[in-house]
Amino acid sequence: QNQVPLFDGHQMFPALGNDNFQFDDYAEGAKRFDNLANLIRASTPTDPFANYQKCSDSNKSDSRPRAGSARDHHSSS
Amino acid sequence: EPLSRMDVLSEKIWDYHNKVAQTDEMLQRKLHLRDMLYTAISPVFPMSGLYVVGSSLNGFGNNSSDMDLCLMITNKDLDQKNDAVVVLNLILSTLQYEKFVASQKLILAKVPILRIKFAAPFDDITVDLNANNSVAIRNTHLLCYYSSYDWRVRPLVSVVKEWAKRKGINDANKSSFTSYSLVLMVIHYLQCGTTPKVLPNLQQTYPDRFSNKVDVRTLNVTMPLDQKHDNLEQTSPSEKTTLGELLIGFLDYYANRFDYDHDAISIRQGQRVERAALAARPKMHTSGDKETPPPSSSASSSSLHNNGNNVNAGALTSVMMHHAMSNPHFWRSQWRCVCIEEPFTNSNTAHSIYDEMVFGAIKEAFREAHGELQHNHDLDRLMECEPIKASITNA
């Protein structure tokens, strides 16, 4: 039967066979890393071809929402 | 004025990308699943962090991508040969009591992983969990900033990955490219194969943000890059190379312009480097790529199902792992055909391409695809390709 060893954060971790083993706090860091998803969203253009002249809908294309890439957005501001 | 053939190709690439790219809904489901896993794991490792890494969060994921997770427990390097296996075995024992977990398998590679499959409604997501392999966090962070730098990067990677998959050259187990290697090949091309350059070298331009000395907990994941420093010429949208031109240029670069015998790809240095120089350097520490060893090496795996007999495979797997790492073939193959430097370690992400026959077929595939796409600008025809016909000779 497997016994799952519990520890309170100060105890050593016997299974790892190292007296100096040190646990560090990564709980917040891991959640914060999810924010990369916002970077991806913010840099995704809705319609990158809106600036090109299109034969059938040249008028409509101007009214379409357009977010540039992060670079375009940044350099134009 | 009708659209040019090139613009039609560009729009097809963009449309294709939008069809396959990871949706927000899929990401939310993955994050929810990660939270469920963390709830189960945190009683055993209370201060740990469960990071989403790889394609799910680097911007290059598609809707069928698995989820890679990295469990961080310590700021020190965790010995991957022994201690990481102990940690993963402990998690395996813990998760076997969770109803939402369907099956688990411990896979012993350079970086050992616990592969977890789930019960409905998460049965479409497979998780690969590593223990404390922090380089995976760094390269996810770096690749995410590359993928966000210019809107053309992600759609280009999407079609290259799909073409490679259909061509049968996106499978490390069959002696060809991993998705990670393909992404690095695209970034390298956009750094040095186009005029004007599409991507800068982020590690050199922003050392404070992408240095491997930065604690992964303090990596900046919210601020856009201050692009005054990148030295790229500012080009107006009309002067920019179109997406279609970039795809043709990519195929041309690896079909005709890249010298595989002399050159190695280095994203970290932002240039082609001599492969002899790369191969001569010592390895840094555990590698972040998730390649499995070549099929002839002795890496093995143990699996455990919820309804099966429980076996604590720790000691046994540790011995097998050691055997795989000391297999000389495993190391000899490391720098053989294609050299792609991992941006944070000195390892070769393309070490699985060790077979000359397969390598020849890969180069031929690039030449054929370039010729075809340059001639007819037809994405659908490019994607209707047949897989390469090359068997592994020395497996």
Coordinates of C-alpha atoms in Angstrom, one line a residue:
Chain A
Q1 CA 0.0 0.0 0.0
N2 CA 1.4 3.4 -1.0
Q3 CA 1.7 5.9 1.8
V4 CA 1.7 9.4 0.5
P5 CA 4.2 11.3 2.7
L6 CA 2.9 14.6 3.8
F7 CA 5.1 17.5 5.0
D8 CA 4.5 20.9 6.4
G9 CA 7.0 22.8 4.3
H10 CA 9.8 22.7 6.9
Q11 CA 10.4 19.0 7.0
M12 CA 12.9 17.3 4.7
F13 CA 11.6 15.1 2.0
P14 CA 13.0 11.7 2.8
A15 CA 12.1 10.1 -0.5
L16 CA 14.4 12.4 -2.3
G17 CA 17.3 11.2 -0.2
N18 CA 18.9 14.6 0.2
D19 CA 19.2 16.2 3.6
N20 CA 19.5 19.7 2.1
F21 CA 16.5 19.5 -0.1
Q22 CA 14.7 22.8 -0.1
F23 CA 11.1 23.5 -1.1
D24 CA 10.3 26.9 -2.6
D25 CA 7.0 28.7 -3.0
Y26 CA 5.8 28.6 -6.6
A27 CA 2.0 28.7 -6.1
E28 CA 1.5 32.3 -7.1
G29 CA 4.1 32.3 -9.9
A30 CA 2.3 29.4 -11.7
K31 CA -1.0 31.2 -11.7
R32 CA 0.6 34.5 -12.8
F33 CA 2.2 32.7 -15.8
D34 CA -1.3 32.1 -17.2
N35 CA -1.3 35.8 -18.1
L36 CA 0.7 35.0 -21.2
A37 CA -2.7 34.1 -22.7
N38 CA -3.6 37.9 -22.6
L39 CA -0.4 38.7 -24.6
I40 CA -1.5 36.2 -27.3
R41 CA -5.0 37.7 -27.4
A42 CA -3.8 41.3 -27.5
S43 CA -1.5 40.6 -30.5
T44 CA -4.1 38.8 -32.6
P45 CA -5.5 41.0 -35.3
T46 CA -9.2 40.6 -36.1
D47 CA -8.7 41.1 -39.8
P48 CA -5.1 41.7 -41.0
F49 CA -6.3 42.0 -44.6
A50 CA -8.6 44.9 -43.9
N51 CA -6.1 47.4 -45.3
Y52 CA -5.8 45.6 -48.6
Q53 CA -8.1 46.7 -51.4
K54 CA -10.7 44.0 -51.9
C55 CA -12.7 43.8 -55.1
S56 CA -16.1 43.0 -53.6
D57 CA -16.2 44.7 -50.2
S58 CA -13.9 47.7 -50.3
N59 CA -16.4 49.9 -48.4
K60 CA -17.2 47.3 -45.8
S61 CA -13.5 46.6 -45.0
D62 CA -13.0 50.1 -43.6
S63 CA -15.7 49.6 -40.9
R64 CA -14.5 46.2 -39.8
P65 CA -12.8 46.2 -36.4
R66 CA -9.1 45.9 -36.8
A67 CA -6.5 45.3 -34.2
G68 CA -2.9 45.4 -35.5
S69 CA -0.2 43.1 -34.2
A70 CA 1.4 44.1 -30.9
R71 CA 4.1 45.7 -32.8
D72 CA 1.8 47.8 -35.1
H73 CA -0.3 48.8 -32.1
H74 CA 2.6 49.8 -30.1
S75 CA 4.5 51.8 -32.7
S76 CA 1.4 53.7 -33.7
S77 CA 0.6 54.8 -30.1
Chain B
E1 CA -8.9 45.3 -59.0
P2 CA -8.8 41.6 -58.3
L3 CA -6.7 40.2 -55.5
S4 CA -3.3 38.9 -56.7
R5 CA -2.5 35.3 -56.4
M6 CA -0.2 36.0 -53.6
D7 CA -2.9 37.8 -51.6
V8 CA -5.2 34.8 -52.1
L9 CA -2.4 32.5 -50.7
S10 CA -1.9 34.9 -47.8
E11 CA -5.6 34.9 -46.9
K12 CA -5.8 31.1 -47.3
I13 CA -2.9 30.7 -44.8
W14 CA -4.7 33.1 -42.4
D15 CA -8.0 31.3 -42.7
Y16 CA -6.4 28.0 -42.2
H17 CA -4.6 29.2 -39.1
N18 CA -7.9 30.5 -37.7
K19 CA -9.5 27.1 -38.3
V20 CA -7.0 25.2 -36.3
A21 CA -5.6 27.6 -33.7
Q22 CA -6.3 26.9 -30.1
T23 CA -9.6 28.6 -29.1
D24 CA -10.1 30.5 -25.9
E25 CA -12.7 28.0 -24.9
M26 CA -10.1 25.2 -25.2
L27 CA -7.6 27.1 -23.2
Q28 CA -10.2 27.7 -20.4
R29 CA -10.9 24.0 -20.3
K30 CA -7.2 23.2 -20.0
L31 CA -6.7 25.8 -17.2
H32 CA -9.7 24.3 -15.4
L33 CA -8.2 20.8 -15.7
R34 CA -4.8 22.2 -14.4
D35 CA -6.6 23.6 -11.4
M36 CA -8.3 20.2 -10.7
L37 CA -4.8 18.5 -10.9
Y38 CA -3.3 21.1 -8.6
T39 CA -6.1 20.6 -6.0
A40 CA -5.1 16.9 -6.0
I41 CA -1.4 17.4 -5.9
S42 CA -1.1 20.4 -3.5
P43 CA -1.7 18.3 -0.3
V44 CA 1.5 16.4 -1.2
F45 CA 3.5 19.4 -2.5
P46 CA 1.8 22.4 -0.7
M47 CA 4.0 25.3 -2.0
S48 CA 4.5 23.9 -5.5
G49 CA 3.4 25.6 -8.7
L50 CA 1.7 23.9 -11.6
Y51 CA 2.8 25.8 -14.7
V52 CA 1.2 25.4 -18.1
V53 CA 4.1 25.2 -20.6
G54 CA 4.6 24.4 -24.3
S55 CA 2.1 25.0 -27.1
S56 CA -0.9 25.5 -24.9
L57 CA 0.5 28.9 -23.7
N58 CA 3.3 29.8 -26.2
G59 CA 1.0 31.0 -28.9
F60 CA 1.7 28.2 -31.3
G61 CA -0.9 25.7 -30.1
N62 CA -3.7 24.3 -32.1
N63 CA -7.0 22.9 -30.9
S64 CA -5.8 19.4 -30.8
S65 CA -2.6 20.1 -28.9
D66 CA -1.9 18.2 -25.6
M67 CA -1.3 20.2 -22.5
D68 CA 2.3 20.2 -21.1
L69 CA 2.6 21.0 -17.4
C70 CA 5.6 21.7 -15.2
L71 CA 5.4 21.1 -11.5
M72 CA 7.9 23.4 -9.8
I73 CA 8.9 22.5 -6.2
T74 CA 12.4 23.9 -5.8
N75 CA 14.6 26.7 -7.0
K76 CA 17.5 24.3 -7.2
D77 CA 18.0 21.9 -10.2
L78 CA 16.2 18.7 -9.6
D79 CA 18.1 15.6 -10.7
Q80 CA 16.0 14.4 -13.6
K81 CA 17.5 10.9 -13.6
N82 CA 16.5 10.0 -10.0
D83 CA 14.6 12.7 -8.0
A84 CA 12.2 13.7 -10.8
V85 CA 11.2 10.1 -11.2
V86 CA 10.5 9.9 -7.4
V87 CA 8.4 13.0 -7.6
L88 CA 6.4 11.8 -10.6
N89 CA 5.8 8.4 -9.0
L90 CA 4.5 10.1 -5.9
I91 CA 2.1 12.1 -8.0
L92 CA 1.1 8.9 -9.9
S93 CA 0.2 7.3 -6.6
T94 CA -1.8 10.4 -5.5
L95 CA -3.8 10.7 -8.7
Q96 CA -4.8 7.1 -8.9
Y97 CA -7.6 7.8 -6.4
E98 CA -9.0 10.7 -8.4
K99 CA -12.1 9.8 -10.4
F100 CA -11.4 12.3 -13.2
V101 CA -8.1 10.6 -14.0
A102 CA -8.5 7.7 -16.4
S103 CA -5.0 6.4 -16.8
Q104 CA -1.4 7.3 -16.1
K105 CA 1.9 6.3 -17.7
L106 CA 5.4 7.2 -16.6
I107 CA 7.6 7.9 -19.6
L108 CA 11.3 7.7 -19.0
A109 CA 13.2 10.1 -21.3
K110 CA 16.0 12.7 -20.7
V111 CA 13.2 14.6 -19.0
P112 CA 10.9 12.0 -17.5
I113 CA 7.2 12.8 -17.9
L114 CA 3.9 11.5 -16.4
R115 CA 1.4 11.1 -19.2
I116 CA -2.2 11.5 -17.8
K117 CA -5.5 10.8 -19.6
F118 CA -8.8 11.8 -18.2
A119 CA -12.4 10.7 -17.9
A120 CA -15.2 12.6 -19.8
P121 CA -15.6 15.5 -20.3
F122 CA -11.8 15.9 -20.4
D123 CA -11.1 12.8 -22.3
D124 CA -10.0 14.8 -25.4
I125 CA -7.0 16.3 -23.4
T126 CA -3.8 14.5 -22.7
V127 CA -1.4 16.0 -20.1
D128 CA 2.4 15.5 -20.1
L129 CA 3.7 16.5 -16.7
N130 CA 7.4 17.1 -15.9
A131 CA 9.0 17.7 -12.5
N132 CA 10.9 21.0 -12.0
N133 CA 12.1 21.2 -15.6
S134 CA 12.2 25.0 -15.4
V135 CA 13.7 25.5 -18.8
A136 CA 10.3 24.6 -20.2
I137 CA 8.9 27.7 -18.5
R138 CA 11.6 29.9 -20.0
N139 CA 11.2 28.7 -23.5
T140 CA 7.4 29.0 -23.3
H141 CA 7.9 32.6 -22.2
L142 CA 10.4 33.3 -24.9
L143 CA 8.3 31.6 -27.7
C144 CA 5.2 33.5 -26.5
Y145 CA 6.9 36.8 -27.1
Y146 CA 8.2 35.7 -30.5
S147 CA 4.6 34.5 -31.4
S148 CA 3.2 37.9 -30.3
Y149 CA 5.8 40.0 -32.0
D150 CA 4.3 40.1 -35.4
W151 CA 0.9 38.8 -36.5
R152 CA 2.4 36.8 -39.4
V153 CA 4.4 34.5 -37.1
R154 CA 1.6 32.3 -35.8
P155 CA -0.2 31.6 -39.1
L156 CA 3.1 30.8 -40.7
V157 CA 3.9 28.3 -37.9
S158 CA 0.4 26.8 -38.2
V159 CA 0.7 25.9 -41.9
V160 CA 4.3 24.7 -41.6
K161 CA 3.3 22.4 -38.7
E162 CA 0.3 21.0 -40.7
W163 CA 2.4 20.5 -43.8
A164 CA 5.1 18.7 -41.9
K165 CA 2.5 16.5 -40.2
R166 CA 0.9 15.5 -43.5
K167 CA 4.3 15.0 -45.0
G168 CA 5.1 12.6 -42.1
I169 CA 8.1 14.7 -40.9
N170 CA 6.7 16.0 -37.7
D171 CA 7.3 12.9 -35.5
A172 CA 10.3 12.6 -33.3
N173 CA 9.7 8.9 -32.9
K174 CA 10.1 8.4 -36.6
S175 CA 13.4 10.2 -36.8
S176 CA 12.1 13.6 -37.9
F177 CA 11.2 17.0 -36.4
T178 CA 9.3 17.7 -33.2
S179 CA 6.9 20.6 -33.3
Y180 CA 9.3 22.5 -31.1
S181 CA 12.1 22.2 -33.7
L182 CA 9.7 23.3 -36.5
V183 CA 8.8 26.5 -34.5
L184 CA 12.6 27.2 -33.9
M185 CA 13.2 26.7 -37.7
V186 CA 10.4 29.3 -38.5
I187 CA 11.7 31.8 -36.0
H188 CA 15.3 31.4 -37.3
Y189 CA 14.1 32.0 -40.8
L190 CA 12.2 35.2 -39.8
Q191 CA 15.4 36.3 -37.9
C192 CA 17.9 35.8 -40.7
G193 CA 16.2 34.6 -43.9
T194 CA 14.0 37.6 -44.9
T195 CA 14.5 41.2 -46.1
P196 CA 13.5 43.2 -44.1
K197 CA 13.9 41.1 -41.0
V198 CA 10.6 40.1 -39.4
L199 CA 11.9 39.1 -35.9
P200 CA 14.8 40.4 -33.8
N201 CA 16.9 38.4 -31.4
L202 CA 14.8 38.8 -28.2
Q203 CA 17.4 37.2 -25.9
Q204 CA 20.1 39.7 -27.0
T205 CA 17.9 42.7 -27.3
Y206 CA 16.1 42.2 -24.0
P207 CA 18.6 40.4 -21.8
D208 CA 16.8 41.5 -18.6
R209 CA 13.6 39.8 -19.6
F210 CA 14.8 36.6 -21.2
S211 CA 18.0 35.8 -19.4
N212 CA 18.2 32.3 -17.9
K213 CA 19.4 33.9 -14.7
V214 CA 16.0 35.5 -14.1
D215 CA 14.0 33.5 -11.5
V216 CA 11.0 32.0 -13.4
R217 CA 8.7 33.4 -10.7
T218 CA 9.6 36.9 -11.7
L219 CA 9.4 36.5 -15.5
N220 CA 7.5 39.5 -17.0
V221 CA 4.4 38.0 -18.6
T222 CA 2.3 41.1 -18.9
M223 CA 4.3 44.0 -20.4
P224 CA 4.6 44.3 -24.1
L225 CA 8.1 44.8 -25.4
D226 CA 9.5 48.3 -25.8
Q227 CA 10.2 48.0 -29.5
K228 CA 12.5 51.0 -29.8
H229 CA 15.4 48.8 -28.9
D230 CA 15.1 46.1 -31.5
N231 CA 16.9 47.8 -34.4
L232 CA 14.5 46.4 -36.9
E233 CA 13.6 48.8 -39.7
Q234 CA 10.1 50.1 -39.3
T235 CA 8.2 49.1 -42.4
S236 CA 4.8 50.3 -43.4
P237 CA 2.1 47.6 -43.9
S238 CA 2.3 47.9 -47.7
E239 CA 6.1 47.3 -47.7
K240 CA 5.8 44.2 -45.5
T241 CA 6.5 40.8 -47.0
T242 CA 3.1 39.1 -47.4
L243 CA 2.3 35.9 -45.5
G244 CA 2.3 33.9 -48.8
E245 CA 5.7 35.2 -49.7
L246 CA 7.0 34.3 -46.2
L247 CA 5.7 30.7 -46.6
I248 CA 7.4 30.3 -50.0
G249 CA 10.5 32.0 -48.6
F250 CA 10.6 29.5 -45.7
L251 CA 10.4 26.5 -48.0
D252 CA 13.1 28.1 -50.2
Y253 CA 15.4 28.8 -47.2
Y254 CA 15.4 25.1 -46.0
A255 CA 15.3 23.7 -49.6
N256 CA 18.0 25.7 -51.2
R257 CA 19.7 28.3 -48.9
F258 CA 20.5 26.5 -45.7
D259 CA 23.7 24.4 -45.6
Y260 CA 22.9 21.5 -43.3
D261 CA 26.5 20.3 -43.4
H262 CA 28.0 23.4 -42.1
D263 CA 25.3 25.5 -40.5
A264 CA 23.4 25.2 -37.2
I265 CA 20.3 27.2 -36.2
S266 CA 20.7 29.4 -33.1
I267 CA 17.8 31.4 -32.0
R268 CA 19.8 32.6 -29.0
Q269 CA 22.5 34.1 -31.2
G270 CA 20.0 35.2 -33.9
Q271 CA 22.1 33.8 -36.7
R272 CA 23.4 30.7 -38.5
V273 CA 26.4 29.4 -36.6
E274 CA 28.9 26.8 -37.5
R275 CA 27.6 23.4 -36.3
A276 CA 31.1 22.4 -35.2
A277 CA 31.1 25.2 -32.7
L278 CA 27.8 24.1 -31.2
A279 CA 28.6 20.5 -31.0
A280 CA 31.9 21.2 -29.2
R281 CA 30.3 23.0 -26.3
P282 CA 29.4 21.2 -23.1
K283 CA 25.7 20.8 -22.2
M284 CA 24.4 23.3 -19.7
H285 CA 21.9 21.3 -17.7
T286 CA 18.7 19.3 -18.3
S287 CA 17.3 20.1 -21.7
G288 CA 13.9 21.6 -22.2
D289 CA 13.0 19.8 -25.3
K290 CA 10.7 16.9 -24.9
E291 CA 12.2 14.5 -27.3
T292 CA 12.1 10.8 -26.6
P293 CA 15.3 9.0 -27.2
P294 CA 15.8 7.2 -30.5
P295 CA 13.8 4.0 -30.8
S296 CA 17.0 1.9 -30.5
S297 CA 17.8 3.2 -27.0
S298 CA 16.4 1.4 -23.9
A299 CA 14.1 4.0 -22.5
S300 CA 11.0 2.3 -21.2
S301 CA 7.8 3.2 -19.5
S302 CA 5.5 1.8 -16.9
S303 CA 1.8 2.4 -16.8
L304 CA -0.8 2.3 -14.2
H305 CA -4.6 2.2 -14.7
N306 CA -7.2 3.0 -12.1
N307 CA -8.6 -0.4 -12.1
G308 CA -5.3 -2.3 -12.5
N309 CA -2.9 -3.6 -9.9
N310 CA -0.7 -1.0 -8.4
V311 CA 3.0 -1.3 -8.9
N312 CA 5.4 1.2 -7.4
A313 CA 7.8 1.3 -10.3
G314 CA 10.2 3.8 -8.8
A315 CA 13.3 1.7 -8.2
L316 CA 12.9 -0.3 -11.4
T317 CA 12.3 2.7 -13.7
S318 CA 15.3 4.5 -12.2
V319 CA 17.6 1.7 -13.3
M320 CA 16.0 1.7 -16.8
M321 CA 16.4 5.5 -17.1
H322 CA 20.1 5.2 -16.2
H323 CA 20.5 2.6 -18.9
A324 CA 18.9 4.9 -21.5
M325 CA 21.1 7.8 -20.6
S326 CA 24.3 5.8 -20.8
N327 CA 23.5 4.3 -24.2
P328 CA 26.2 5.6 -26.5
H329 CA 24.0 5.6 -29.5
F330 CA 21.8 8.1 -27.7
W331 CA 24.6 10.6 -27.5
R332 CA 26.3 9.8 -30.8
S333 CA 23.0 10.7 -32.5
Q334 CA 22.8 14.1 -30.8
W335 CA 24.4 16.3 -33.5
R336 CA 24.2 14.2 -36.6
C337 CA 22.0 15.6 -39.4
V338 CA 20.2 18.8 -38.4
C339 CA 21.4 21.1 -35.7
I340 CA 19.0 23.3 -33.9
E341 CA 20.2 24.8 -30.6
E342 CA 17.8 24.9 -27.8
P343 CA 17.7 28.6 -26.7
F344 CA 18.5 28.0 -23.0
T345 CA 20.6 24.9 -23.0
N346 CA 23.3 23.7 -25.4
S347 CA 21.4 20.7 -26.5
N348 CA 20.2 19.9 -30.1
T349 CA 16.4 19.9 -30.4
A350 CA 16.6 18.0 -33.7
H351 CA 18.8 15.2 -32.3
S352 CA 16.1 12.7 -33.2
I353 CA 17.0 13.1 -36.9
Y354 CA 19.9 10.7 -36.9
D355 CA 19.0 8.7 -39.9
E356 CA 20.6 9.7 -43.2
M357 CA 17.8 8.2 -45.3
V358 CA 15.1 10.1 -43.5
F359 CA 17.2 13.2 -43.6
G360 CA 17.5 13.0 -47.3
A361 CA 13.8 12.5 -47.7
I362 CA 13.2 15.6 -45.5
K363 CA 15.4 17.8 -47.7
E364 CA 13.7 16.4 -50.8
A365 CA 10.3 17.2 -49.3
F366 CA 11.3 20.9 -48.8
R367 CA 12.6 21.1 -52.4
E368 CA 9.4 19.6 -53.8
A369 CA 7.1 21.8 -51.7
H370 CA 9.0 24.9 -52.6
G371 CA 8.9 24.2 -56.3
E372 CA 5.2 23.5 -56.2
L373 CA 4.1 26.4 -54.1
Q374 CA 6.2 28.9 -55.9
H375 CA 4.7 27.7 -59.2
N376 CA 1.0 27.6 -58.4
H377 CA 0.5 29.5 -55.0
D378 CA -2.0 26.9 -54.0
L379 CA -2.2 26.1 -50.3
D380 CA -4.7 23.3 -50.8
R381 CA -2.4 21.5 -53.2
L382 CA 0.5 21.8 -50.9
M383 CA -1.5 20.3 -48.1
E384 CA -2.7 17.4 -50.3
C385 CA 0.8 16.0 -50.2
E386 CA 1.9 12.3 -49.7
P387 CA 4.0 11.3 -46.7
I388 CA 7.7 10.8 -47.3
K389 CA 8.7 7.2 -48.2
A390 CA 11.7 6.5 -46.1
S391 CA 12.1 3.8 -43.5
I392 CA 14.5 4.1 -40.6
T393 CA 17.5 2.1 -41.5
N394 CA 19.2 1.6 -38.2
A395 CA 16.3 1.3 -35.8

